[in-house]
Coordinates of C-alpha atoms and ligand atoms in Angstrom, one line a residue:
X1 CA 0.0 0.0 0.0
X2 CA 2.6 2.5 0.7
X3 CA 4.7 1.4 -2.2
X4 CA 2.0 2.3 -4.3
X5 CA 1.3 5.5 -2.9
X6 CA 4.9 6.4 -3.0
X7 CA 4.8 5.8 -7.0
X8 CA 2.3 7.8 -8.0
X9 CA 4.0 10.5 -5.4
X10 CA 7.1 9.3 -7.5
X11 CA 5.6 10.0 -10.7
X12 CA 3.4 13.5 -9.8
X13 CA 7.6 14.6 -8.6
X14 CA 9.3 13.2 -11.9
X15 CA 6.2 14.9 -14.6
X16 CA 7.2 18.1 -12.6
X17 CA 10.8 18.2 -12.7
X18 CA 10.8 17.2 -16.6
X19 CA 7.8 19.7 -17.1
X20 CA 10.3 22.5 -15.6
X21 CA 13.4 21.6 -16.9
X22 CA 12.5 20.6 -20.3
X23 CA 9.3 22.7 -21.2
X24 CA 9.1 25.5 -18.6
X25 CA 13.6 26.5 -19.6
X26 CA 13.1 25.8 -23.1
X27 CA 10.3 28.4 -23.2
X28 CA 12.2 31.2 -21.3
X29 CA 15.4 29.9 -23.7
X30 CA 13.4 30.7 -26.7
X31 CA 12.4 34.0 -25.6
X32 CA 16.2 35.2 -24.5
X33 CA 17.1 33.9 -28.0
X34 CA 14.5 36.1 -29.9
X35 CA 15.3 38.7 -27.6
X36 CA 19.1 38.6 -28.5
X37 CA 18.8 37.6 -32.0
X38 CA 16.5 41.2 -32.4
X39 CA 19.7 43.0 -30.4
X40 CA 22.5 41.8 -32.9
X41 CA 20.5 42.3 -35.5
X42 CA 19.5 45.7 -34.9
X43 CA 23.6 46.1 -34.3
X44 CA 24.3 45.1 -37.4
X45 CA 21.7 47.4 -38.7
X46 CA 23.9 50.2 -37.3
X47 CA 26.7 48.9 -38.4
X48 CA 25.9 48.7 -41.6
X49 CA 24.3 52.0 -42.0
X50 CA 27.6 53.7 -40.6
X51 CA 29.6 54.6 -43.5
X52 CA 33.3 54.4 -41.9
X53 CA 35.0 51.9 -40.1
X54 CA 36.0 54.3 -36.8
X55 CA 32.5 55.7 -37.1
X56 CA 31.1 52.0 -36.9
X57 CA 34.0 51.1 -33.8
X58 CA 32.6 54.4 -32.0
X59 CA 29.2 53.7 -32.4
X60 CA 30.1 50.1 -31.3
X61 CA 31.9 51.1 -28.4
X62 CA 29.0 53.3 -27.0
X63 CA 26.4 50.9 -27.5
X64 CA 28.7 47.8 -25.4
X65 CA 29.5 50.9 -22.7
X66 CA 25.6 51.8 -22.3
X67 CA 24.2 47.9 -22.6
X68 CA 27.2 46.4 -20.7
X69 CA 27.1 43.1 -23.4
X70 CA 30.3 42.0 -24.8
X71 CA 29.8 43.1 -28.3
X72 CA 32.1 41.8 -31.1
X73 CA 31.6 42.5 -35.0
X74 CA 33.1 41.0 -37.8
X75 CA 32.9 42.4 -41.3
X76 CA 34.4 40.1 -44.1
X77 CA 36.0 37.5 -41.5
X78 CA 38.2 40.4 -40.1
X79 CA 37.3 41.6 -36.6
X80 CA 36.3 44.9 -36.6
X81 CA 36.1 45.4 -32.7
X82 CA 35.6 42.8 -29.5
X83 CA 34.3 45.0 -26.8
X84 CA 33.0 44.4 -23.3
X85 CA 33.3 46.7 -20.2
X86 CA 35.3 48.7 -22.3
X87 CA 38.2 46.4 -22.5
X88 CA 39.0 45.6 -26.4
X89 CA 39.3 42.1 -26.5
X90 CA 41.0 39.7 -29.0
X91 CA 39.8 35.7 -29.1
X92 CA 42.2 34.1 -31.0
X93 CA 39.7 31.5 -31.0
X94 CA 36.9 33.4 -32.3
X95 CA 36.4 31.6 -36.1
X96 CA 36.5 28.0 -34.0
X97 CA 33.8 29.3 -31.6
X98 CA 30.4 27.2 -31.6
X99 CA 28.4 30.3 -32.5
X100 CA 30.8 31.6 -35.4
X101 CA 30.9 28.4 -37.2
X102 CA 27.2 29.0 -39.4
X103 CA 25.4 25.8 -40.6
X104 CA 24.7 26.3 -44.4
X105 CA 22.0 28.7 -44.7
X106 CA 21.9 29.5 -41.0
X107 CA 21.9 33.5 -40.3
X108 CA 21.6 33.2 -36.3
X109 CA 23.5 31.0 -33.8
X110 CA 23.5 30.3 -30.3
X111 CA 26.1 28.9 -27.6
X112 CA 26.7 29.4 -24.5
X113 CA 30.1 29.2 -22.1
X114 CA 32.1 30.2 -19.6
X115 CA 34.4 33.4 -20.8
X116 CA 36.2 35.0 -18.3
X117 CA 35.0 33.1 -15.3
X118 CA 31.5 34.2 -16.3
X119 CA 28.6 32.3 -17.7
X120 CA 27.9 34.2 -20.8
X121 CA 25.1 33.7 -23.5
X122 CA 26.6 34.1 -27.3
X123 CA 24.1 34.9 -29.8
X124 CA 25.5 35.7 -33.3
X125 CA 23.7 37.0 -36.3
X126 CA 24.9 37.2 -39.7
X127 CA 24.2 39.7 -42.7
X128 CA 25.2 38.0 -45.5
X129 CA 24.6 40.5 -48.4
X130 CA 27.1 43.1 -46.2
X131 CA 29.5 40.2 -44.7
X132 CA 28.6 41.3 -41.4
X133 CA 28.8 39.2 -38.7
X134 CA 27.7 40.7 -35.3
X135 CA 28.0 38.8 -31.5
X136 CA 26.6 39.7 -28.7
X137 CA 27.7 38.0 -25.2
X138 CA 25.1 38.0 -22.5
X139 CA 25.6 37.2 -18.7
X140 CA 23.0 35.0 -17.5
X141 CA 20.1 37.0 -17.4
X142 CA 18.3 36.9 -14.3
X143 CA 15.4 35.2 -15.6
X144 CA 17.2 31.9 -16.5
X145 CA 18.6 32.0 -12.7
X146 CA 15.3 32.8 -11.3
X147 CA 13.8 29.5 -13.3
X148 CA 16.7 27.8 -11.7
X149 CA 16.0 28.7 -8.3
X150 CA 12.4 27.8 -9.3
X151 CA 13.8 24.8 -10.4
X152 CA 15.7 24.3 -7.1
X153 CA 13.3 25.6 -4.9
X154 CA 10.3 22.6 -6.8
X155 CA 13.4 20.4 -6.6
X156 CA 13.9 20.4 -2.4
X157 CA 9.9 21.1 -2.3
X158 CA 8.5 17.7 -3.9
X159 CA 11.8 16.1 -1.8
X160 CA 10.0 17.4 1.2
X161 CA 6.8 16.6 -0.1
X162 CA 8.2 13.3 -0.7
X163 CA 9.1 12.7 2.6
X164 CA 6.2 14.1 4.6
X165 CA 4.4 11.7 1.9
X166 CA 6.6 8.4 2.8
X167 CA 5.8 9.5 6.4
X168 CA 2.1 10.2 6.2
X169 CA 1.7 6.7 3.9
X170 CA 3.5 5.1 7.0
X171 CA 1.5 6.7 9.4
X172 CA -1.8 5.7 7.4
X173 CA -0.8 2.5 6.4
X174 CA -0.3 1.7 10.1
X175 CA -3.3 2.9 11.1
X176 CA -5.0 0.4 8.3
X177 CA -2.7 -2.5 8.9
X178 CA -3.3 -2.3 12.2
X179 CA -6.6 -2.8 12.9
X180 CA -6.6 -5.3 9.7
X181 CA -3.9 -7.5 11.9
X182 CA -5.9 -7.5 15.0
X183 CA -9.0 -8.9 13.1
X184 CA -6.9 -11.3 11.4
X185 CA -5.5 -12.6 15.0
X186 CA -9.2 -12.1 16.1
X187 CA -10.0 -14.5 13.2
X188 CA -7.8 -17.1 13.8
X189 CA -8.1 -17.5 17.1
X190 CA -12.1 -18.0 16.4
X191 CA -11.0 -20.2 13.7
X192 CA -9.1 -22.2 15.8
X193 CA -11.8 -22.9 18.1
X194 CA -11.7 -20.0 20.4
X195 CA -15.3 -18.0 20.2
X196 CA -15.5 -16.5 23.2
X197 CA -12.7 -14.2 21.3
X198 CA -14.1 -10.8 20.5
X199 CA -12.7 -8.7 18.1
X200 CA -11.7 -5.2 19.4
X201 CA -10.2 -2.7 17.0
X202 CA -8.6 0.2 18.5
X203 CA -9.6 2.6 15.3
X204 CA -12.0 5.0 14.7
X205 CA -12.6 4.5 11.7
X206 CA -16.0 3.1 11.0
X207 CA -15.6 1.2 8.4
X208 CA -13.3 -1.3 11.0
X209 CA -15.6 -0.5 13.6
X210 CA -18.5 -1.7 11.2
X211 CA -16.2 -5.1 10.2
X212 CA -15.5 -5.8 14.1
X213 CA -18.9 -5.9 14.7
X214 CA -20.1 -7.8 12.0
X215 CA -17.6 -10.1 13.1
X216 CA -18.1 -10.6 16.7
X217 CA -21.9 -11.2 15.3
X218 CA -21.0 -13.7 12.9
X219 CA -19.0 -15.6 15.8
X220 CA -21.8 -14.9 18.5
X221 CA -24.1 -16.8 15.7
X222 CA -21.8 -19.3 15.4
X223 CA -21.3 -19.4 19.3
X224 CA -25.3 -19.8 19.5
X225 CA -25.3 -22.4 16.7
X226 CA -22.3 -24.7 18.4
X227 CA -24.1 -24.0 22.0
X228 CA -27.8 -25.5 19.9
X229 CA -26.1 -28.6 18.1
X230 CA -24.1 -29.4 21.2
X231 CA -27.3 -29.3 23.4
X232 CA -29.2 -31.3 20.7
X233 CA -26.2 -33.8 20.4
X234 CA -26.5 -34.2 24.7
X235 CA -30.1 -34.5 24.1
X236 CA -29.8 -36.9 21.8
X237 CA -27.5 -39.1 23.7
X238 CA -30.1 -38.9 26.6
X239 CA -32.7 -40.0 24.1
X240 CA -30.7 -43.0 23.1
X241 CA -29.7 -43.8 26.2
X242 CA -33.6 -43.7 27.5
X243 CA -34.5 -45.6 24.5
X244 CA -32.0 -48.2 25.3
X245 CA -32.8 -48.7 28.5
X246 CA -37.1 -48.4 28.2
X247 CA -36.4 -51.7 25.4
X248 CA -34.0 -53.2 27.7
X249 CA -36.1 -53.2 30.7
X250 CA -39.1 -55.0 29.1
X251 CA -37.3 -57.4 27.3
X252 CA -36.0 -58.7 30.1
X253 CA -38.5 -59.2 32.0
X254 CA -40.5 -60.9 28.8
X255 CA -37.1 -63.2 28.9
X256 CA -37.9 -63.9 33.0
X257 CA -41.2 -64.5 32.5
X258 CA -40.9 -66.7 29.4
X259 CA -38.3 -69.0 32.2
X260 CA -40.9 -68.9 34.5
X261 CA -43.4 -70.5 32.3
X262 CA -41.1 -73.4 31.0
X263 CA -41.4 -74.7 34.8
X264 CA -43.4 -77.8 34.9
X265 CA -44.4 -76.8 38.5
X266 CA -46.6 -73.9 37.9
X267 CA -50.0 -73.9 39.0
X268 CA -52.9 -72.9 35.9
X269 CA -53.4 -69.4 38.1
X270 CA -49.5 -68.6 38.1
X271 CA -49.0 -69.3 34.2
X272 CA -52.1 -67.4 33.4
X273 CA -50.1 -64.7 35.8
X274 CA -46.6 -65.3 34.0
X275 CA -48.2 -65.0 30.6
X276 CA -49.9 -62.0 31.7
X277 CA -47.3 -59.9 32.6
X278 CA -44.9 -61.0 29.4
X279 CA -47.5 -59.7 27.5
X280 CA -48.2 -56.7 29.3
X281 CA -44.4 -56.2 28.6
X282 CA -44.8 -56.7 24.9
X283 CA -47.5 -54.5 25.0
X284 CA -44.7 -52.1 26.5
X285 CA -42.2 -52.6 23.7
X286 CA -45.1 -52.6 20.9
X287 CA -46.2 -49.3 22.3
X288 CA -42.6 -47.6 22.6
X289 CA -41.8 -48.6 19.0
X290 CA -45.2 -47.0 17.8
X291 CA -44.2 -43.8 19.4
X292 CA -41.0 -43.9 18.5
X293 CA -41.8 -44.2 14.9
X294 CA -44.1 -41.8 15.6
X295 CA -41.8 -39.0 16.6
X296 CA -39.5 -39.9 14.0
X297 CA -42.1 -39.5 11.2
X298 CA -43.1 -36.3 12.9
X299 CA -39.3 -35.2 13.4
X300 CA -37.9 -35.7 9.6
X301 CA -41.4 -35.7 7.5
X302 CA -42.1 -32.1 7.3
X303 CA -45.2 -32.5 5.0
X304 CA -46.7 -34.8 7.7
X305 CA -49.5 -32.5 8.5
X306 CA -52.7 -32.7 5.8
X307 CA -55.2 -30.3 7.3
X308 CA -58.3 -30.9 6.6
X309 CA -61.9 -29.1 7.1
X310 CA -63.7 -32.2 10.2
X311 CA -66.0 -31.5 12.5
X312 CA -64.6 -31.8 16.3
X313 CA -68.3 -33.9 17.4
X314 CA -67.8 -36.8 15.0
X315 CA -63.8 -37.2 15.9
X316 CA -64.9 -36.6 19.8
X317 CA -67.9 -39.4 18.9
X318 CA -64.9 -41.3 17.3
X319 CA -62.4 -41.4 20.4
X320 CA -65.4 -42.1 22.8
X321 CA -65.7 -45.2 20.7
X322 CA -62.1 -45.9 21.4
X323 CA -61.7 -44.9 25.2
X324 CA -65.0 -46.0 26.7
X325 CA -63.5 -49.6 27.0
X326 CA -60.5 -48.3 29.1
X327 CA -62.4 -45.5 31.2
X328 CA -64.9 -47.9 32.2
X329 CA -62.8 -50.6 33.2
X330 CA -61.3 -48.2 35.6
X331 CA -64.9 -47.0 36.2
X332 CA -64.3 -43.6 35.4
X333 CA -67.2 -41.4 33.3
X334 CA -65.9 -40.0 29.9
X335 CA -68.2 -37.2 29.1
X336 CA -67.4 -36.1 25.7
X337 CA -68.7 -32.6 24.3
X338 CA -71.3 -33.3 21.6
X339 CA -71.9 -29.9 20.2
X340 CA -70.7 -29.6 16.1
X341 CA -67.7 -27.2 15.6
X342 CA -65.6 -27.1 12.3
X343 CA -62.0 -27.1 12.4
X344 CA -58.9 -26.8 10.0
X345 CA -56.7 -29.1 11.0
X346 CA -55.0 -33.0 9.8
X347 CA -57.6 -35.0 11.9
X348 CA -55.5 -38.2 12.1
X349 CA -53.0 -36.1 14.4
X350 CA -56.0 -34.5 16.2
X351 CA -57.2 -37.8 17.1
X352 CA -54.0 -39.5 18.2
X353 CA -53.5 -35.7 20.4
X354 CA -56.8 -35.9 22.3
X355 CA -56.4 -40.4 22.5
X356 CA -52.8 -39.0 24.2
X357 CA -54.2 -37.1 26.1
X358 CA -57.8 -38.7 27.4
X359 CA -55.7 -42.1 28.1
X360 CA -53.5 -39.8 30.2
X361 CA -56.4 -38.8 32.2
X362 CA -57.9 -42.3 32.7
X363 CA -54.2 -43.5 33.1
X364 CA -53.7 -41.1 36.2
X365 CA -57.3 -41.1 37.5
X366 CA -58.7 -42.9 40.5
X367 CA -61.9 -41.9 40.2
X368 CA -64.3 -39.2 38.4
X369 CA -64.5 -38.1 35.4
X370 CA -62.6 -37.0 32.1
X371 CA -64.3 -34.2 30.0
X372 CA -63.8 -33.0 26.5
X373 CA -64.7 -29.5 26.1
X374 CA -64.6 -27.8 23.0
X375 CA -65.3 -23.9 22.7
X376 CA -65.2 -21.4 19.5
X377 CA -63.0 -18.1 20.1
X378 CA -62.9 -16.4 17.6
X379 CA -61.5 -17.7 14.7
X380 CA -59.9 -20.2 17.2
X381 CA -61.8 -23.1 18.8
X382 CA -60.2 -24.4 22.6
X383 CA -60.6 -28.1 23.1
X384 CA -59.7 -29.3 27.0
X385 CA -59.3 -32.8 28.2
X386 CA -59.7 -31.8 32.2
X387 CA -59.4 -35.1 34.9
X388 CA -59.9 -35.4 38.4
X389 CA -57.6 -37.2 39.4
X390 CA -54.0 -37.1 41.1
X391 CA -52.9 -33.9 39.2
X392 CA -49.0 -32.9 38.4
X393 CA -46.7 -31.2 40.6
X394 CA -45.5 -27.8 39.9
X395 CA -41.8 -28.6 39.5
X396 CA -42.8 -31.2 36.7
X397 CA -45.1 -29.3 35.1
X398 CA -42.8 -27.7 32.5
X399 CA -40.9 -31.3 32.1
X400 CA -43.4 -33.2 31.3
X401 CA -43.6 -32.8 27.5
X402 CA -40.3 -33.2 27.6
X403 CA -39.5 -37.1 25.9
X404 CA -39.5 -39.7 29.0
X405 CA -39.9 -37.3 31.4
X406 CA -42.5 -39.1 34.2
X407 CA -43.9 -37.9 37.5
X408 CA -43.9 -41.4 38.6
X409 CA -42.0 -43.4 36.3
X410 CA -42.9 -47.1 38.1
X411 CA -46.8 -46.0 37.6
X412 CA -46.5 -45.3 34.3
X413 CA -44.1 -48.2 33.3
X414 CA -47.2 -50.6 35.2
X415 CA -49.6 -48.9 32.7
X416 CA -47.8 -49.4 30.0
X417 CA -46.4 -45.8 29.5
X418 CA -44.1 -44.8 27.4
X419 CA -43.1 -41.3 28.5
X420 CA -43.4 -40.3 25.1
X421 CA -47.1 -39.5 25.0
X422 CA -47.0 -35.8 25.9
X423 CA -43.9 -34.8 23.4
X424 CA -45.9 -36.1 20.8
X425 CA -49.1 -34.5 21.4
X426 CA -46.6 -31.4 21.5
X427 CA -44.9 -32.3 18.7
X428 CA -48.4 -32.2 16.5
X429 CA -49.7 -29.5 17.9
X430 CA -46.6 -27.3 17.0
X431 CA -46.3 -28.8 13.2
X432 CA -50.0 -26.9 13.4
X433 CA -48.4 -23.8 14.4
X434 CA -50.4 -24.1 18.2
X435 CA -49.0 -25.3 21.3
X436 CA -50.4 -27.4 24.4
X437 CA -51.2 -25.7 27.8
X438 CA -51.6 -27.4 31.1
X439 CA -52.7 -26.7 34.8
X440 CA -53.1 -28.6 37.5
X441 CA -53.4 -28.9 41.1
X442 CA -51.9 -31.9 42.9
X443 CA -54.8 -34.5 44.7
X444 CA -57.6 -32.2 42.5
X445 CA -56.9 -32.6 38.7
X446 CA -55.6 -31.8 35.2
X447 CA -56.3 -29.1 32.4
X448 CA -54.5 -29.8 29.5
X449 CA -55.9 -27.4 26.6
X450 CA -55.0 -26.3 22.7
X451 CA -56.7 -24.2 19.9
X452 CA -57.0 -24.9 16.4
X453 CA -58.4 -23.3 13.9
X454 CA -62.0 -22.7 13.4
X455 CA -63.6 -23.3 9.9
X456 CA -66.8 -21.7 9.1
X457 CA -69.5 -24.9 7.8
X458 CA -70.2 -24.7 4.1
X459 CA -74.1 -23.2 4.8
X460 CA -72.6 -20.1 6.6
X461 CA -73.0 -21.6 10.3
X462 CA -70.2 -20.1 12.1
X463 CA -71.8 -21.2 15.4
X464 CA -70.1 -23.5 17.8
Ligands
LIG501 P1 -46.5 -41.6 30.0 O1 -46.4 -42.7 29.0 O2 -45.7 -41.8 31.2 O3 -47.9 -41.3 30.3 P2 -46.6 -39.0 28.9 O4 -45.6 -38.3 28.1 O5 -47.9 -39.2 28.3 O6 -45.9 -40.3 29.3 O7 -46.8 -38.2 30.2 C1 -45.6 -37.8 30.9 C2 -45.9 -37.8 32.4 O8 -46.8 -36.7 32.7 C3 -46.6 -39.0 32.9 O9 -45.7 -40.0 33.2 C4 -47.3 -38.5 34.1 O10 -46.5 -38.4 35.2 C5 -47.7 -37.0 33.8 N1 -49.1 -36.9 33.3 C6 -49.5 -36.8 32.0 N2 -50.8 -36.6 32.0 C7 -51.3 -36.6 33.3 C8 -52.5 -36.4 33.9 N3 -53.7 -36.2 33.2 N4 -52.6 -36.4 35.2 C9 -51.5 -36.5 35.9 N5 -50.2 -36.7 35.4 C10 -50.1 -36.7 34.1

């Protein structure tokens, strides 16, 4: 970055010094040279119009005094006079010299020296019809040192300018670099596993500030998504291990109860007992594996839920028909609601949510009834599956949709539980968009409620 900056600083300096040297003295050259050419040439104009050669050195002679130039006129390649401060000079050299010796065709030269210590500028012009050849020596004039120290002056400027350019590159190069080389350690220490790192950038420029934070966002994402996957890895090593254990548990005990049979001792009333429980068992594993498939299908099917326009009676009327069997073999009432109310919904998940939840409520039910209630609010309707039986603790009540979480895990094995009952019904009910709601008072009862959807009937009855 500063290398680059440095050569177009590099290039700006070099345009300008060739610009002054080359076009800027050439241009102030040029003029001199016109200048002078017009002054020997208006010389030779008096020479030539003064008739006699003492005339012509006098007249000479006064002009050189008055201008101060070194004046030298040759007429016919003899020198007529080489003047300058008044001293009559004689250059031995004078036919050799640069601006003597004309190029074929060439009426004005130019060439400049050192003569006498000085730096003198020689113009000569020559008159060819009257063999006059006229020279005029300048001192620098004051405009060529004037460029010069212009020259100079640019010269040690864009140095400077240089420099304090070098410096100010450094200087903002470091203050890019630097907070670019803490995000870089930042990133490779979050790369390397560390994301509690957080990127600080000691600039106040907002364009790093901006960065940093986008950053230390995109790591607190990928903080949040590490903390989820390593929570649902642990909860899914819990999940095996409970599955593991809830098939292990009644397979053995089919296995004990199956050796218990093969002895020839056994009374009719202790096989019928032995063959009894190893099915109730069964029953166990049969049921585990149905809700196990169950929340698998629900887990990894995501078009699992076909809602459908039913009316809440007929499915009620429907589960009666499946539950009366179990509540009145533990002589408990089921009083099922009976008025017609339309919902959107997939009814086969409906149905398996309110068998969930009734069989719950005969399951852990002494006595009493179990009502399902179903009321339109809205454009919702609330169904409620309320008990009276042994109700849930507080402390469990957020737990217990959670997969194999039991109040009483013994009771529910004997019933043939599975633990698994509740997190499907939750499970369904959030593939619907809803969710389940529960309240209960231990020794007094259970209110487990939803909504769904209501769906207006075909003939316009929107009444529930
Ligand atoms: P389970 O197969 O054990 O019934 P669930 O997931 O259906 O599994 O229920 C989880 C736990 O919630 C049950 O073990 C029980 O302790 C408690 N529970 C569920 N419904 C009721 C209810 N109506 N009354 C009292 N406790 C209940």
């Amino acid at each position: 970055m500063v290398l680059t900056f440095l050569f177009f600083v590099g290039i700006a300096v070099v345009a300008v010094w060739l610009y002054i040297t080359f076009i800027l003295r050439n241009e102030v050259q040029e003029a001199f040279h016109q200048t002078t050419e017009q002054e020997a040439l208006r010389i030779a104009e008096i020479v030539e119009s003064t008739p006699s050669s003492a005339q012509r050195i006098a007249t000479i002679r006064d002009i050189a005094d008055y201008t101060g130039l070194r004046i030298t006129v040759v007429s016919f390649d003899s020198v007529l006079i080489d003047i300058y401060g008044g001293q009559i000079l004689s250059d031995g050299r004078l036919h050799s010299r640069e601006e003597m010796r004309f190029s074929s065709g060439a009426s004005v030269q130019f060439a400049e020296r050192l003569d006498a210590g000085i730096h003198t500028y020689f113009t000569a012009v020559k008159r060819p019809g009257s063999g006059i050849v006229v020279r005029i020596g300048h001192p620098e004039p004051p405009l060529f040192a004037l460029v010069r120290r212009i020259q100079m002056t640019l010269i040690v400027a864009m140095m400077m300018a240089l420099l304090l350019a070098v410096i100010g590159a450094w200087i903002a190069a470091g203050q890019v670099t630097k907070p670019l080389k803490a995000i870089r350690n930042s990133a490779r220490s979050i790369s390397a596993g560390d994301l509690t790192e957080e990127i600080i950038v000691d600039s106040r420029a907002s364009e790093f500030q901006d960065l940093a934070e986008s950053l230390n966002q995109m790591s607190d994402a990928f903080r949040e998504k590490i903390g989820e996957l390593q929570r649902l890895a642990q909860l899914q090593n819990e999940f095996i291990g409970n599955v593991s254990h809830e098939v292990r548990n009644p397979i053995f005990s089919v296995g004990g109860y199956l050796e218990a049979l093969a002895s020839p001792s056994l009374t009719e009333q202790q096989r019928r007992f032995y063959a009894e429980k190893g099915l109730l068992n069964l029953e166990r594993l049969n049921n585990l594996f149905s809700d196990l498939i169950e929340i698998a299908r629900l887990e990894y099917q995501e078009d699992l839920i076909k809602p459908v326009v039913f009316d809440l009676r007929d499915l009620s009327l429907d589960v009666n028909e499946f539950m009366i069997g179990k509540a009145e073999h533990k002589g408990i009432e089921l009083v099922m609601e009976n008025a017609p109310v339309q919902v959107n919904a997939d009814r086969g998940r409906i149905r398996q949510v309110l068998v969930n939840l009734i069989d719950n409520a005969i399951a852990y039910s002494d006595e009493g009834a179990v009502r399902l209630r179903f009321r339109r609010h809205l454009d919702k309707v609330r169904i409620e599956v309320v008990d009276l039986g042994r109700g849930i603790p507080e402390d469990h009540l957020e737990r217990i949709f959670e997969r194999f979480h039991r109040v009483d895990p013994d009771r529910s094995r004997k019933r043939g539980g599975t633990g698994l009952g509740l997190s499907i019904v939750k499970q369904i009910l959030h593939a619907h968009g809803e969710q389940i709601n529960v309240e209960s008072t231990v020794g007094r009862g259970t209110r487990f409620w939803f909504e769904l959807p209501f769906a207006p009937s075909e003939n316009g009855d929107t009444e529930a």
